[in-house]
Amino acid sequence: MAMAVISLFILFFISFSISRGEISGEVGVNYGQLGSNLPPARTSVRLIQSLKAKRVKIYDANAEILEALRNTGIEVSIMLPNELVVNASTNQTFSDQWVGSNVVPFYPQTLIRYLLVGNELISST
């Protein structure tokens, strides 16, 4: 029994050591847009910068926010809204046009690093 526990511990330690290169200590912010009294995008981005956050996730491809993030050095993750997931997954032309309209005009000045598909998609079906 003790040998099994030690073996599991060693396996865990090795796994953690190998994956350590993927762990980042950068602070990130989820940029929500639900509310009635939200500040302008540029004001929000200045706040994010004052927090020294290096990453931000936005829940849709909001052009005003993407423009405000231009040349800031903040890495951006853009989420494809749930209502577009079916079209994007079944229609390559739709996906190409969405990227062409919502990513290409801002990249590379806005550091778009990830496109995320849906938000809590499984729990909302």
PDB file of C-alpha atoms in Angstrom, residues 7 32 60 72 94 110 114:
ATOM      1  CA  SER A   7       4.354   5.630  -6.803  1.00  0.00           C
ATOM      2  CA  GLY A  32     -18.047  41.359 -18.904  1.00  0.00           C
ATOM      3  CA  ASP A  60     -17.977  38.508 -27.953  1.00  0.00           C
ATOM      4  CA  THR A  72      -1.619  47.757 -25.288  1.00  0.00           C
ATOM      5  CA  PHE A  94     -19.684  31.438 -41.977  1.00  0.00           C
ATOM      6  CA  THR A 110      -4.559  43.810 -30.898  1.00  0.00           C
ATOM      7  CA  TYR A 114      -7.275  32.632 -28.568  1.00  0.00           C
TER       8      TYR A 114
END
